[in-house]
């Protein structure tokens, strides 16, 4: 009976994991397929990878510019959020509540509503269509609240006496902020930054509404390919990208786990 | 010295100003533009309720309840409710099993459910689409399209349901369960009377993260059905692309209201609880 329950439990976990991983694994397998559609299996080949890594084709430059955008957006968001979170944390209760409430809006609002409202705003500003400001600001609206949310808990855990001690020992408030407060909340800042990168890389809807006409991110490009009857080779070359990202993530996770368990082992 | 100290405290508060301005200009003000467009006439810019009448009136001699817009709304709610329930039905047992597994490395197991989230969202949906066409159920019929949309939503939002539920279940003091068992409760009734109520916050937070996105994320529905199944998000997108800004704003405003209702019901504005905020727990 106990064994039966165990099988049922882990069988269920296995099934859910299968559902989560099956699509990506299928694409990984088919990224080595010669054919360009998923329904027929040709021969093993590297063609999709060759197409993908050829800088003259579209995918690689688009991947590059998407990463650049993510880095810019994540850096700006993290800066704004770090300053903002410290400010919110030290402001009066009522002010803090209002700001935290406003901070929640982009988090829980439907993305398409956020996107359309921003598009209206930028139309009102009459910015040129080639401007990157709407895209960068738009993604910052998406990312910054999450960075704030990952920093605030660290501020709450912080030992406030240390800041006072630094002041008593003669540090200027700015100095105390940089050498006492920031180091204590740095894990929150780092994880917020990483989260902002993934949010920016992932974003389709905000980018679709705010990007310059000629600019493409990975998301908008693949989506535009799905609509039209474009060359199949471009589409299937993104299978290669899916496989590469997936393998890279798996490697990073394994390495991190091994390092963490080594650390834990040393402590013991 | 005595005069500088209050000034110092004041200066830390001042740090909130840039972000407050940012929120005001780029988060709050845009919402007021939506309200403006929703309540004004497209041609004259005068205050009117015309857009609401337009929204709730049928097209080409049909009543509202026969119109394609009504179908879109009903379909969206149906898809959203089904996706949320399915997510809950899958996520709760997963979270429960992991939290009660007695494994040392529970985070590692949990990570397995999150790892795919780091693959780009459109790439992921694309992968699911390819899987469906490989199986042979992609864009087969209207019924399959709705099923596939729900599948896409569940595939995409499942981790957002698992994480908060896991967080709350793993925090439940095991001695409550032991006490319930000692007092004669069976496994099932201990679960219903102890674990379930104590994990309510996680369930609510999960629902708030899945319900609205699965009603509005038109990328999933368009992608999974080759643009055949329309949800409210797709309707807003269409309004915007075809320059029907007023109608789009009315729809956006209704969604905004819905968002506040859901958030109020699920306690999402309570930023104190750490299970809130979709995604922050991903890292």
Short mmCIF file of C-alpha atoms in Angstrom, two decimals:
data_model
loop_
_atom_site.label_atom_id
_atom_site.label_comp_id
_atom_site.label_asym_id
_atom_site.label_seq_id
_atom_site.Cartn_x
_atom_site.Cartn_y
_atom_site.Cartn_z
CA UNK A 1 0.00 0.00 0.00
CA UNK A 2 2.82 2.37 0.92
CA UNK A 3 4.73 1.39 -2.20
CA UNK A 4 1.61 1.87 -4.29
CA UNK A 5 1.20 5.37 -2.91
CA UNK A 6 4.85 6.13 -3.57
CA UNK A 7 4.52 5.01 -7.18
CA UNK A 8 1.40 7.13 -7.56
CA UNK A 9 3.13 10.19 -6.09
CA UNK A 10 6.34 10.05 -8.08
CA UNK A 11 4.48 8.90 -11.15
CA UNK A 12 2.44 12.07 -10.98
CA UNK A 13 5.54 14.24 -10.54
CA UNK A 14 7.10 12.42 -13.48
CA UNK A 15 4.09 13.02 -15.70
CA UNK A 16 4.04 16.74 -14.93
CA UNK A 17 7.77 16.99 -15.61
CA UNK A 18 7.22 15.12 -18.88
CA UNK A 19 4.58 17.66 -19.86
CA UNK A 20 6.93 20.54 -19.01
CA UNK A 21 9.98 19.11 -20.77
CA UNK A 22 8.49 17.23 -23.73
CA UNK A 23 8.15 20.24 -26.06
CA UNK A 24 11.69 21.48 -25.48
CA UNK A 25 13.21 18.01 -25.69
CA UNK A 26 11.34 17.32 -28.91
CA UNK A 27 12.69 20.53 -30.44
CA UNK A 28 16.18 19.71 -29.21
CA UNK A 29 16.02 16.35 -30.98
CA UNK A 30 14.58 17.86 -34.15
CA UNK A 31 17.13 20.66 -34.19
CA UNK A 32 19.49 17.98 -35.52
CA UNK A 33 17.01 17.03 -38.21
CA UNK A 34 17.73 17.84 -41.80
CA UNK A 35 14.08 18.63 -42.59
CA UNK A 36 12.47 21.95 -41.73
CA UNK A 37 9.17 20.65 -40.41
CA UNK A 38 8.56 18.65 -37.29
CA UNK A 39 6.40 16.08 -39.01
CA UNK A 40 9.07 14.40 -41.07
CA UNK A 41 12.40 13.06 -39.96
CA UNK A 42 15.17 13.38 -42.50
CA UNK A 43 18.76 12.71 -41.62
CA UNK A 44 20.94 13.90 -38.77
CA UNK A 45 22.49 17.20 -39.73
CA UNK A 46 23.91 20.43 -38.39
CA UNK A 47 22.15 22.62 -40.98
CA UNK A 48 19.98 24.47 -38.46
CA UNK A 49 23.00 25.28 -36.34
CA UNK A 50 25.01 26.38 -39.36
CA UNK A 51 22.17 28.63 -40.45
CA UNK A 52 21.77 30.01 -36.96
CA UNK A 53 25.46 30.75 -36.40
CA UNK A 54 25.95 32.39 -39.78
CA UNK A 55 26.07 36.12 -38.94
CA UNK A 56 24.70 36.97 -42.36
CA UNK A 57 21.37 35.39 -41.49
CA UNK A 58 18.88 37.19 -39.30
CA UNK A 59 18.74 35.13 -36.10
CA UNK A 60 22.23 35.71 -34.65
CA UNK A 61 22.25 39.55 -34.81
CA UNK A 62 18.73 39.57 -33.37
CA UNK A 63 19.82 37.39 -30.47
CA UNK A 64 22.75 39.74 -29.91
CA UNK A 65 20.63 42.89 -29.88
CA UNK A 66 18.03 41.25 -27.63
CA UNK A 67 20.76 40.48 -25.10
CA UNK A 68 22.08 44.06 -25.32
CA UNK A 69 18.60 45.42 -24.74
CA UNK A 70 18.13 43.12 -21.76
CA UNK A 71 21.41 44.27 -20.22
CA UNK A 72 20.54 47.95 -20.67
CA UNK A 73 17.01 47.52 -19.32
CA UNK A 74 18.12 45.36 -16.40
CA UNK A 75 20.90 47.77 -15.41
CA UNK A 76 18.65 50.83 -15.50
CA UNK A 77 15.83 48.99 -13.71
CA UNK A 78 18.17 47.74 -11.00
CA UNK A 79 19.60 51.20 -10.43
CA UNK A 80 16.17 52.81 -10.25
CA UNK A 81 14.78 50.00 -8.10
CA UNK A 82 17.68 50.00 -5.62
CA UNK A 83 17.38 53.72 -5.01
CA UNK A 84 13.59 53.46 -5.01
CA UNK A 85 13.45 50.50 -2.62
CA UNK A 86 15.73 52.23 -0.10
CA UNK A 87 13.60 55.35 -0.41
CA UNK A 88 10.35 53.44 0.04
CA UNK A 89 11.76 51.58 3.01
CA UNK A 90 12.71 54.76 4.84
CA UNK A 91 9.71 56.89 3.92
CA UNK A 92 6.70 57.41 6.13
CA UNK A 93 4.35 54.49 6.43
CA UNK A 94 1.59 56.06 4.38
CA UNK A 95 3.90 57.16 1.57
CA UNK A 96 5.51 53.73 1.58
CA UNK A 97 2.13 52.00 1.31
CA UNK A 98 1.06 54.17 -1.62
CA UNK A 99 4.33 53.59 -3.46
CA UNK A 100 4.28 49.82 -2.81
CA UNK A 101 0.70 49.78 -4.08
CA UNK A 102 1.67 51.61 -7.27
CA UNK A 103 4.63 49.23 -7.57
CA UNK A 104 2.20 46.28 -7.61
CA UNK A 105 0.20 47.64 -10.56
CA UNK A 106 2.53 46.52 -13.37
CA UNK A 107 3.03 43.21 -11.54
CA UNK A 108 -0.63 42.22 -11.49
CA UNK A 109 -1.97 44.16 -14.44
CA UNK A 110 -2.56 42.33 -17.70
CA UNK A 111 0.53 42.91 -19.84
CA UNK A 112 -1.50 43.98 -22.83
CA UNK A 113 -3.16 46.72 -20.76
CA UNK A 114 0.21 47.98 -19.54
CA UNK A 115 1.49 47.89 -23.12
CA UNK A 116 -1.44 49.73 -24.66
CA UNK A 117 -1.38 52.39 -21.93
CA UNK A 118 2.32 52.98 -22.54
CA UNK A 119 1.77 53.15 -26.27
CA UNK A 120 -0.87 55.84 -25.71
CA UNK A 121 1.52 57.75 -23.49
CA UNK A 122 4.35 57.70 -26.02
CA UNK A 123 2.01 58.74 -28.78
CA UNK A 124 1.06 61.70 -26.59
CA UNK A 125 4.78 62.50 -26.17
CA UNK A 126 5.11 62.45 -29.97
CA UNK A 127 8.40 60.58 -29.92
CA UNK A 128 9.75 59.56 -33.33
CA UNK A 129 9.02 55.97 -34.36
CA UNK A 130 12.72 55.17 -34.53
CA UNK A 131 13.26 56.08 -30.87
CA UNK A 132 14.40 53.39 -28.45
CA UNK A 133 13.16 55.31 -25.43
CA UNK A 134 9.64 53.79 -25.44
CA UNK A 135 11.02 50.26 -25.64
CA UNK A 136 13.57 50.78 -22.87
CA UNK A 137 11.15 52.65 -20.60
CA UNK A 138 8.39 50.14 -21.38
CA UNK A 139 10.52 47.19 -20.35
CA UNK A 140 11.68 49.12 -17.30
CA UNK A 141 8.04 49.47 -16.27
CA UNK A 142 7.81 45.69 -16.57
CA UNK A 143 11.05 44.88 -14.72
CA UNK A 144 11.62 47.55 -12.05
CA UNK A 145 8.71 46.52 -9.77
CA UNK A 146 10.06 42.98 -9.60
CA UNK A 147 13.53 44.26 -8.70
CA UNK A 148 11.99 46.44 -5.96
CA UNK A 149 10.10 43.39 -4.69
CA UNK A 150 13.30 41.38 -4.45
CA UNK A 151 15.18 44.15 -2.63
CA UNK A 152 12.54 45.17 -0.04
CA UNK A 153 12.71 41.85 1.92
CA UNK A 154 16.49 42.25 2.25
CA UNK A 155 16.01 45.76 3.62
CA UNK A 156 13.58 44.38 6.17
CA UNK A 157 16.07 41.72 7.26
CA UNK A 158 18.86 44.28 7.52
CA UNK A 159 20.26 45.19 10.90
CA UNK A 160 19.46 48.90 11.11
CA UNK A 161 21.88 49.47 13.99
CA UNK A 162 24.82 49.02 11.65
CA UNK A 163 23.84 52.10 9.68
CA UNK A 164 23.48 54.13 12.87
CA UNK A 165 26.82 52.77 14.08
CA UNK A 166 28.49 53.86 10.84
CA UNK A 167 27.09 57.36 11.29
CA UNK A 168 28.24 57.47 14.91
CA UNK A 169 31.69 56.41 13.81
CA UNK A 170 31.80 59.43 11.55
CA UNK A 171 30.75 58.09 8.15
CA UNK A 172 28.75 60.45 5.97
CA UNK A 173 25.23 59.23 5.15
CA UNK A 174 26.24 58.56 1.55
CA UNK A 175 29.28 56.61 2.68
CA UNK A 176 27.17 54.67 5.18
CA UNK A 177 24.66 53.91 2.48
CA UNK A 178 27.31 52.55 0.12
CA UNK A 179 29.43 50.65 2.59
CA UNK A 180 26.77 49.43 5.02
CA UNK A 181 23.29 49.35 3.47
CA UNK A 182 24.13 48.36 -0.12
CA UNK A 183 26.36 45.38 0.84
CA UNK A 184 23.63 44.04 3.11
CA UNK A 185 20.97 44.16 0.42
CA UNK A 186 23.27 43.11 -2.43
CA UNK A 187 21.85 39.55 -2.70
CA UNK A 188 18.45 41.14 -3.39
CA UNK A 189 19.98 43.52 -5.93
CA UNK A 190 21.75 40.69 -7.75
CA UNK A 191 18.70 38.43 -7.88
CA UNK A 192 16.57 41.40 -8.95
CA UNK A 193 19.01 42.13 -11.75
CA UNK A 194 18.91 38.52 -12.94
CA UNK A 195 15.12 38.54 -12.77
CA UNK A 196 15.02 41.76 -14.79
CA UNK A 197 17.23 40.18 -17.46
CA UNK A 198 14.96 37.15 -17.78
CA UNK A 199 11.84 39.35 -17.85
CA UNK A 200 13.29 41.53 -20.59
CA UNK A 201 14.48 38.54 -22.63
CA UNK A 202 11.07 36.92 -22.24
CA UNK A 203 8.95 39.94 -23.02
CA UNK A 204 6.91 39.96 -26.18
CA UNK A 205 3.86 42.13 -25.53
CA UNK A 206 5.51 45.31 -24.22
CA UNK A 207 8.16 45.14 -26.95
CA UNK A 208 5.54 44.66 -29.65
CA UNK A 209 3.84 47.90 -28.61
CA UNK A 210 6.87 50.08 -27.96
CA UNK A 211 9.73 48.93 -30.17
CA UNK A 212 11.01 50.94 -33.14
CA UNK A 213 9.59 49.62 -36.40
CA UNK A 214 12.82 48.18 -37.71
CA UNK A 215 14.04 46.68 -34.45
CA UNK A 216 13.35 43.05 -33.56
CA UNK A 217 13.86 41.06 -30.41
CA UNK A 218 13.92 37.26 -30.37
CA UNK A 219 10.30 37.20 -29.20
CA UNK A 220 8.90 39.64 -31.75
CA UNK A 221 10.88 38.03 -34.56
CA UNK A 222 9.67 34.49 -33.93
CA UNK A 223 6.14 35.74 -33.48
CA UNK A 224 6.28 37.60 -36.79
CA UNK A 225 7.60 34.46 -38.47
CA UNK A 226 4.69 32.41 -37.17
CA UNK A 227 2.21 34.71 -38.86
CA UNK A 228 3.56 34.83 -42.37
CA UNK A 229 4.63 32.10 -44.73
CA UNK A 230 8.29 33.02 -44.41
CA UNK A 231 11.20 30.80 -45.27
CA UNK A 232 10.97 27.72 -43.10
CA UNK A 233 14.72 27.65 -42.57
CA UNK A 234 14.61 30.73 -40.35
CA UNK A 235 11.88 29.18 -38.23
CA UNK A 236 13.66 25.90 -37.79
CA UNK A 237 16.98 27.61 -37.07
CA UNK A 238 15.32 28.89 -33.90
CA UNK A 239 14.97 25.27 -32.82
CA UNK A 240 18.74 25.31 -32.62
CA UNK A 241 18.55 28.37 -30.37
CA UNK A 242 15.96 26.66 -28.16
CA UNK A 243 18.26 23.67 -27.81
CA UNK A 244 21.30 25.86 -27.08
CA UNK A 245 19.52 27.91 -24.42
CA UNK A 246 18.09 24.79 -22.82
CA UNK A 247 21.42 22.97 -22.67
CA UNK A 248 23.15 26.10 -21.37
CA UNK A 249 20.59 26.47 -18.57
CA UNK A 250 20.86 22.80 -17.63
CA UNK A 251 24.66 23.08 -17.46
CA UNK A 252 24.50 26.25 -15.34
CA UNK A 253 21.98 24.69 -12.95
CA UNK A 254 24.06 21.52 -12.55
CA UNK A 255 27.27 23.50 -11.98
CA UNK A 256 25.54 25.73 -9.43
CA UNK A 257 24.13 22.72 -7.61
CA UNK A 258 27.48 20.97 -7.53
CA UNK A 259 29.20 24.11 -6.23
CA UNK A 260 26.49 24.59 -3.61
CA UNK A 261 26.74 21.01 -2.38
CA UNK A 262 30.55 21.27 -2.27
CA UNK A 263 30.22 24.38 -0.15
CA UNK A 264 27.74 22.60 2.11
CA UNK A 265 30.08 19.64 2.32
CA UNK A 266 32.98 21.85 3.40
CA UNK A 267 30.88 23.43 6.11
CA UNK A 268 30.04 20.03 7.52
CA UNK B 1 25.49 68.40 15.13
CA UNK B 2 21.94 68.46 16.41
CA UNK B 3 20.68 70.15 13.26
CA UNK B 4 22.32 67.72 10.86
CA UNK B 5 20.74 64.52 12.15
CA UNK B 6 17.13 65.17 11.13
CA UNK B 7 18.43 66.31 7.76
CA UNK B 8 20.22 63.00 7.29
CA UNK B 9 17.08 61.00 7.91
CA UNK B 10 15.29 63.23 5.47
CA UNK B 11 17.84 62.53 2.77
CA UNK B 12 17.22 58.79 2.78
CA UNK B 13 13.54 59.37 2.23
CA UNK B 14 14.36 61.60 -0.72
CA UNK B 15 15.69 58.53 -2.53
CA UNK B 16 12.07 57.49 -3.12
CA UNK B 17 11.46 60.53 -5.32
CA UNK B 18 12.94 59.29 -8.63
CA UNK B 19 11.02 56.05 -8.46
CA UNK B 20 7.85 57.81 -7.31
CA UNK B 21 8.09 60.09 -10.36
CA UNK B 22 8.75 57.11 -12.61
CA UNK B 23 5.67 55.32 -11.26
CA UNK B 24 3.58 58.44 -11.61
CA UNK B 25 4.57 59.18 -15.21
CA UNK B 26 4.90 55.68 -16.65
CA UNK B 27 2.47 53.61 -14.58
CA UNK B 28 -0.29 55.79 -13.18
CA UNK B 29 -0.57 58.48 -15.87
CA UNK B 30 -0.93 55.92 -18.72
CA UNK B 31 -3.88 54.38 -16.88
CA UNK B 32 -5.55 57.79 -16.85
CA UNK B 33 -4.99 58.04 -20.61
CA UNK B 34 -6.91 54.76 -20.95
CA UNK B 35 -9.72 56.24 -18.85
CA UNK B 36 -9.62 59.38 -21.01
CA UNK B 37 -9.93 57.42 -24.25
CA UNK B 38 -12.65 55.21 -22.78
CA UNK B 39 -14.87 58.16 -21.87
CA UNK B 40 -14.36 60.42 -24.86
CA UNK B 41 -15.74 60.49 -28.33
CA UNK B 42 -13.17 59.51 -30.95
CA UNK B 43 -13.85 62.38 -33.34
CA UNK B 44 -14.61 65.33 -31.10
CA UNK B 45 -12.78 64.38 -27.93
CA UNK B 46 -15.83 65.21 -25.84
CA UNK B 47 -17.00 63.29 -22.80
CA UNK B 48 -19.32 60.47 -23.84
CA UNK B 49 -20.42 56.98 -23.01
CA UNK B 50 -20.62 56.10 -26.67
CA UNK B 51 -17.69 53.67 -26.45
CA UNK B 52 -19.40 51.67 -23.75
CA UNK B 53 -22.55 51.56 -25.84
CA UNK B 54 -20.47 50.45 -28.80
CA UNK B 55 -18.79 47.79 -26.72
CA UNK B 56 -22.06 46.36 -25.46
CA UNK B 57 -23.92 46.55 -28.73
CA UNK B 58 -23.93 43.89 -31.38
CA UNK B 59 -22.73 44.30 -34.92
CA UNK B 60 -24.72 44.03 -38.15
CA UNK B 61 -28.18 43.60 -36.71
CA UNK B 62 -27.17 41.07 -34.07
CA UNK B 63 -27.73 41.61 -30.39
CA UNK B 64 -24.71 41.82 -28.11
CA UNK B 65 -25.24 38.25 -26.94
CA UNK B 66 -25.04 36.93 -30.49
CA UNK B 67 -22.04 39.01 -31.48
CA UNK B 68 -18.53 37.73 -31.93
CA UNK B 69 -17.42 40.07 -29.14
CA UNK B 70 -19.67 38.31 -26.65
CA UNK B 71 -18.27 35.00 -27.86
CA UNK B 72 -14.74 36.32 -27.29
CA UNK B 73 -15.60 37.36 -23.74
CA UNK B 74 -17.28 34.08 -22.85
CA UNK B 75 -14.47 32.14 -24.48
CA UNK B 76 -11.85 34.13 -22.55
CA UNK B 77 -13.53 33.51 -19.23
CA UNK B 78 -13.97 29.84 -20.07
CA UNK B 79 -10.33 29.43 -21.09
CA UNK B 80 -9.14 31.39 -18.09
CA UNK B 81 -11.24 29.49 -15.55
CA UNK B 82 -10.30 26.14 -17.06
CA UNK B 83 -6.59 27.05 -17.18
CA UNK B 84 -6.60 28.30 -13.59
CA UNK B 85 -8.40 25.18 -12.30
CA UNK B 86 -6.14 22.88 -14.27
CA UNK B 87 -3.05 24.70 -12.99
CA UNK B 88 -4.37 24.38 -9.45
CA UNK B 89 -5.19 20.68 -9.89
CA UNK B 90 -1.68 20.00 -11.14
CA UNK B 91 0.26 22.47 -9.00
CA UNK B 92 -1.26 21.65 -5.62
CA UNK B 93 -0.37 17.95 -5.62
CA UNK B 94 3.08 18.73 -7.02
CA UNK B 95 3.74 21.33 -4.31
CA UNK B 96 2.30 19.05 -1.63
CA UNK B 97 4.31 16.01 -2.69
CA UNK B 98 7.55 18.02 -2.82
CA UNK B 99 6.91 19.71 0.53
CA UNK B 100 6.10 16.37 2.19
CA UNK B 101 8.72 14.33 0.38
CA UNK B 102 11.19 14.47 3.27
CA UNK B 103 13.92 15.08 0.71
CA UNK B 104 16.87 17.19 1.81
CA UNK B 105 17.20 18.94 -1.54
CA UNK B 106 13.60 20.05 -2.06
CA UNK B 107 14.75 23.23 -3.79
CA UNK B 108 16.58 21.14 -6.37
CA UNK B 109 13.40 19.23 -7.17
CA UNK B 110 11.44 22.47 -7.30
CA UNK B 111 14.06 23.92 -9.61
CA UNK B 112 13.24 21.17 -12.14
CA UNK B 113 9.83 22.77 -12.55
CA UNK B 114 11.27 26.25 -12.99
CA UNK B 115 14.21 25.61 -15.32
CA UNK B 116 12.11 25.64 -18.52
CA UNK B 117 10.91 29.14 -17.59
CA UNK B 118 14.36 30.45 -18.43
CA UNK B 119 13.90 29.56 -22.07
CA UNK B 120 12.40 32.51 -23.96
CA UNK B 121 8.62 32.58 -23.66
CA UNK B 122 7.87 32.67 -27.39
CA UNK B 123 10.44 29.93 -28.05
CA UNK B 124 8.74 27.84 -25.39
CA UNK B 125 5.26 28.37 -26.82
CA UNK B 126 6.70 27.64 -30.24
CA UNK B 127 8.09 24.38 -28.87
CA UNK B 128 4.69 23.40 -27.52
CA UNK B 129 3.11 24.23 -30.88
CA UNK B 130 5.61 21.99 -32.64
CA UNK B 131 4.86 19.21 -30.16
CA UNK B 132 1.14 19.53 -30.90
CA UNK B 133 1.69 19.41 -34.64
CA UNK B 134 3.98 16.44 -34.12
CA UNK B 135 1.19 14.66 -32.26
CA UNK B 136 -1.24 15.87 -34.90
CA UNK B 137 -3.70 17.95 -32.88
CA UNK B 138 -2.48 21.40 -33.93
CA UNK B 139 -5.19 23.58 -35.49
CA UNK B 140 -7.44 20.62 -36.18
CA UNK B 141 -10.83 22.01 -35.18
CA UNK B 142 -12.35 24.73 -33.01
CA UNK B 143 -12.64 22.35 -30.07
CA UNK B 144 -9.00 21.32 -30.34
CA UNK B 145 -8.02 24.98 -30.64
CA UNK B 146 -9.66 25.82 -27.34
CA UNK B 147 -8.12 22.76 -25.72
CA UNK B 148 -4.70 23.70 -27.11
CA UNK B 149 -5.04 27.27 -25.84
CA UNK B 150 -5.79 26.00 -22.34
CA UNK B 151 -2.85 23.61 -22.64
CA UNK B 152 -0.61 26.53 -23.67
CA UNK B 153 -1.72 28.66 -20.73
CA UNK B 154 -1.18 25.80 -18.28
CA UNK B 155 2.21 25.04 -19.81
CA UNK B 156 3.24 28.65 -19.48
CA UNK B 157 1.83 29.59 -16.08
CA UNK B 158 2.14 26.36 -14.08
CA UNK B 159 5.32 27.39 -12.21
CA UNK B 160 3.59 30.58 -11.03
CA UNK B 161 1.03 28.35 -9.33
CA UNK B 162 3.49 25.78 -7.96
CA UNK B 163 5.87 28.26 -6.32
CA UNK B 164 3.52 30.19 -4.00
CA UNK B 165 1.65 27.03 -3.01
CA UNK B 166 4.90 25.23 -2.24
CA UNK B 167 6.07 28.20 -0.18
CA UNK B 168 2.97 28.21 2.00
CA UNK B 169 2.75 24.42 2.40
CA UNK B 170 6.41 24.09 3.35
CA UNK B 171 5.97 26.76 6.02
CA UNK B 172 3.10 24.96 7.76
CA UNK B 173 4.23 23.81 11.17
CA UNK B 174 4.23 20.00 11.05
CA UNK B 175 3.11 19.85 14.69
CA UNK B 176 -0.33 21.14 13.63
CA UNK B 177 -0.75 18.05 11.50
CA UNK B 178 0.51 15.82 14.29
CA UNK B 179 -1.90 17.47 16.69
CA UNK B 180 -4.77 16.89 14.28
CA UNK B 181 -3.77 13.22 13.95
CA UNK B 182 -3.44 12.84 17.73
CA UNK B 183 -6.89 14.29 18.15
CA UNK B 184 -8.23 11.58 15.90
CA UNK B 185 -8.39 13.17 12.47
CA UNK B 186 -7.77 10.84 9.57
CA UNK B 187 -5.29 11.70 6.81
CA UNK B 188 -7.98 13.19 4.60
CA UNK B 189 -9.70 15.24 7.25
CA UNK B 190 -6.35 16.48 8.63
CA UNK B 191 -5.57 17.65 5.11
CA UNK B 192 -8.94 19.38 4.67
CA UNK B 193 -8.97 20.94 8.12
CA UNK B 194 -5.29 21.86 8.52
CA UNK B 195 -3.18 21.88 5.37
CA UNK B 196 -5.75 23.25 2.95
CA UNK B 197 -6.86 26.27 5.02
CA UNK B 198 -3.27 27.10 5.94
CA UNK B 199 -2.19 27.04 2.31
CA UNK B 200 -5.03 29.29 1.19
CA UNK B 201 -2.72 32.31 0.84
CA UNK B 202 -0.55 30.41 -1.63
CA UNK B 203 -3.56 29.24 -3.63
CA UNK B 204 -4.94 32.79 -3.80
CA UNK B 205 -1.64 34.23 -4.88
CA UNK B 206 -1.30 31.50 -7.52
CA UNK B 207 -4.80 32.20 -8.83
CA UNK B 208 -4.06 35.91 -9.07
CA UNK B 209 -0.98 35.14 -11.14
CA UNK B 210 -2.68 32.74 -13.53
CA UNK B 211 -6.23 33.97 -13.99
CA UNK B 212 -5.73 37.36 -15.61
CA UNK B 213 -2.77 36.39 -17.81
CA UNK B 214 -4.65 33.39 -19.19
CA UNK B 215 -7.46 35.72 -20.19
CA UNK B 216 -5.19 38.25 -21.87
CA UNK B 217 -1.98 36.64 -23.08
CA UNK B 218 -2.90 36.63 -26.74
CA UNK B 219 0.53 35.39 -27.78
CA UNK B 220 -0.38 31.96 -26.41
CA UNK B 221 -3.87 31.84 -27.93
CA UNK B 222 -2.78 33.19 -31.32
CA UNK B 223 0.20 30.92 -31.47
CA UNK B 224 -1.55 27.75 -30.33
CA UNK B 225 -4.49 28.15 -32.69
CA UNK B 226 -3.01 29.92 -35.72
CA UNK B 227 -5.09 33.02 -34.81
CA UNK B 228 -8.34 31.05 -34.76
CA UNK B 229 -9.29 31.36 -31.11
CA UNK B 230 -9.73 34.91 -29.91
CA UNK B 231 -9.42 36.02 -26.30
CA UNK B 232 -9.89 39.49 -24.76
CA UNK B 233 -6.18 40.28 -25.00
CA UNK B 234 -6.26 39.59 -28.74
CA UNK B 235 -9.31 41.80 -29.07
CA UNK B 236 -7.50 44.73 -27.40
CA UNK B 237 -4.51 44.15 -29.64
CA UNK B 238 -6.75 44.16 -32.71
CA UNK B 239 -8.46 47.40 -31.59
CA UNK B 240 -5.10 49.07 -31.14
CA UNK B 241 -3.69 47.90 -34.49
CA UNK B 242 -6.86 48.99 -36.33
CA UNK B 243 -6.89 52.41 -34.66
CA UNK B 244 -10.07 51.71 -32.65
CA UNK B 245 -8.41 53.25 -29.62
CA UNK B 246 -11.60 54.20 -27.81
CA UNK B 247 -13.07 50.73 -28.04
CA UNK B 248 -9.73 49.22 -27.04
CA UNK B 249 -9.58 51.55 -24.04
CA UNK B 250 -13.05 50.51 -22.88
CA UNK B 251 -11.95 46.88 -23.00
CA UNK B 252 -8.70 47.70 -21.22
CA UNK B 253 -10.63 49.62 -18.57
CA UNK B 254 -12.95 46.66 -17.98
CA UNK B 255 -9.89 44.42 -17.60
CA UNK B 256 -8.35 46.93 -15.24
CA UNK B 257 -11.48 46.85 -13.10
CA UNK B 258 -11.42 43.07 -13.18
CA UNK B 259 -7.79 43.18 -12.09
CA UNK B 260 -8.63 45.30 -9.05
CA UNK B 261 -11.52 43.00 -8.14
CA UNK B 262 -9.35 39.88 -8.41
CA UNK B 263 -6.53 41.50 -6.52
CA UNK B 264 -8.89 42.62 -3.80
CA UNK B 265 -10.44 39.14 -3.57
CA UNK B 266 -7.08 37.38 -3.48
CA UNK B 267 -5.36 39.93 -1.27
CA UNK B 268 -2.72 40.80 -3.86
CA UNK B 269 -2.20 44.33 -2.63
CA UNK B 270 -1.00 42.94 0.65
CA UNK B 271 2.68 43.32 -0.12
CA UNK B 272 3.61 42.11 3.34
CA UNK B 273 3.25 38.45 2.49
CA UNK B 274 6.27 37.06 0.74
CA UNK B 275 4.37 34.62 -1.42
CA UNK B 276 3.17 37.53 -3.51
CA UNK B 277 4.69 38.89 -6.66
CA UNK B 278 4.93 36.48 -9.49
CA UNK B 279 8.40 35.55 -10.41
CA UNK B 280 10.37 37.07 -7.57
CA UNK B 281 10.65 33.64 -6.07
CA UNK B 282 12.12 32.35 -9.31
CA UNK B 283 15.50 33.52 -8.10
#
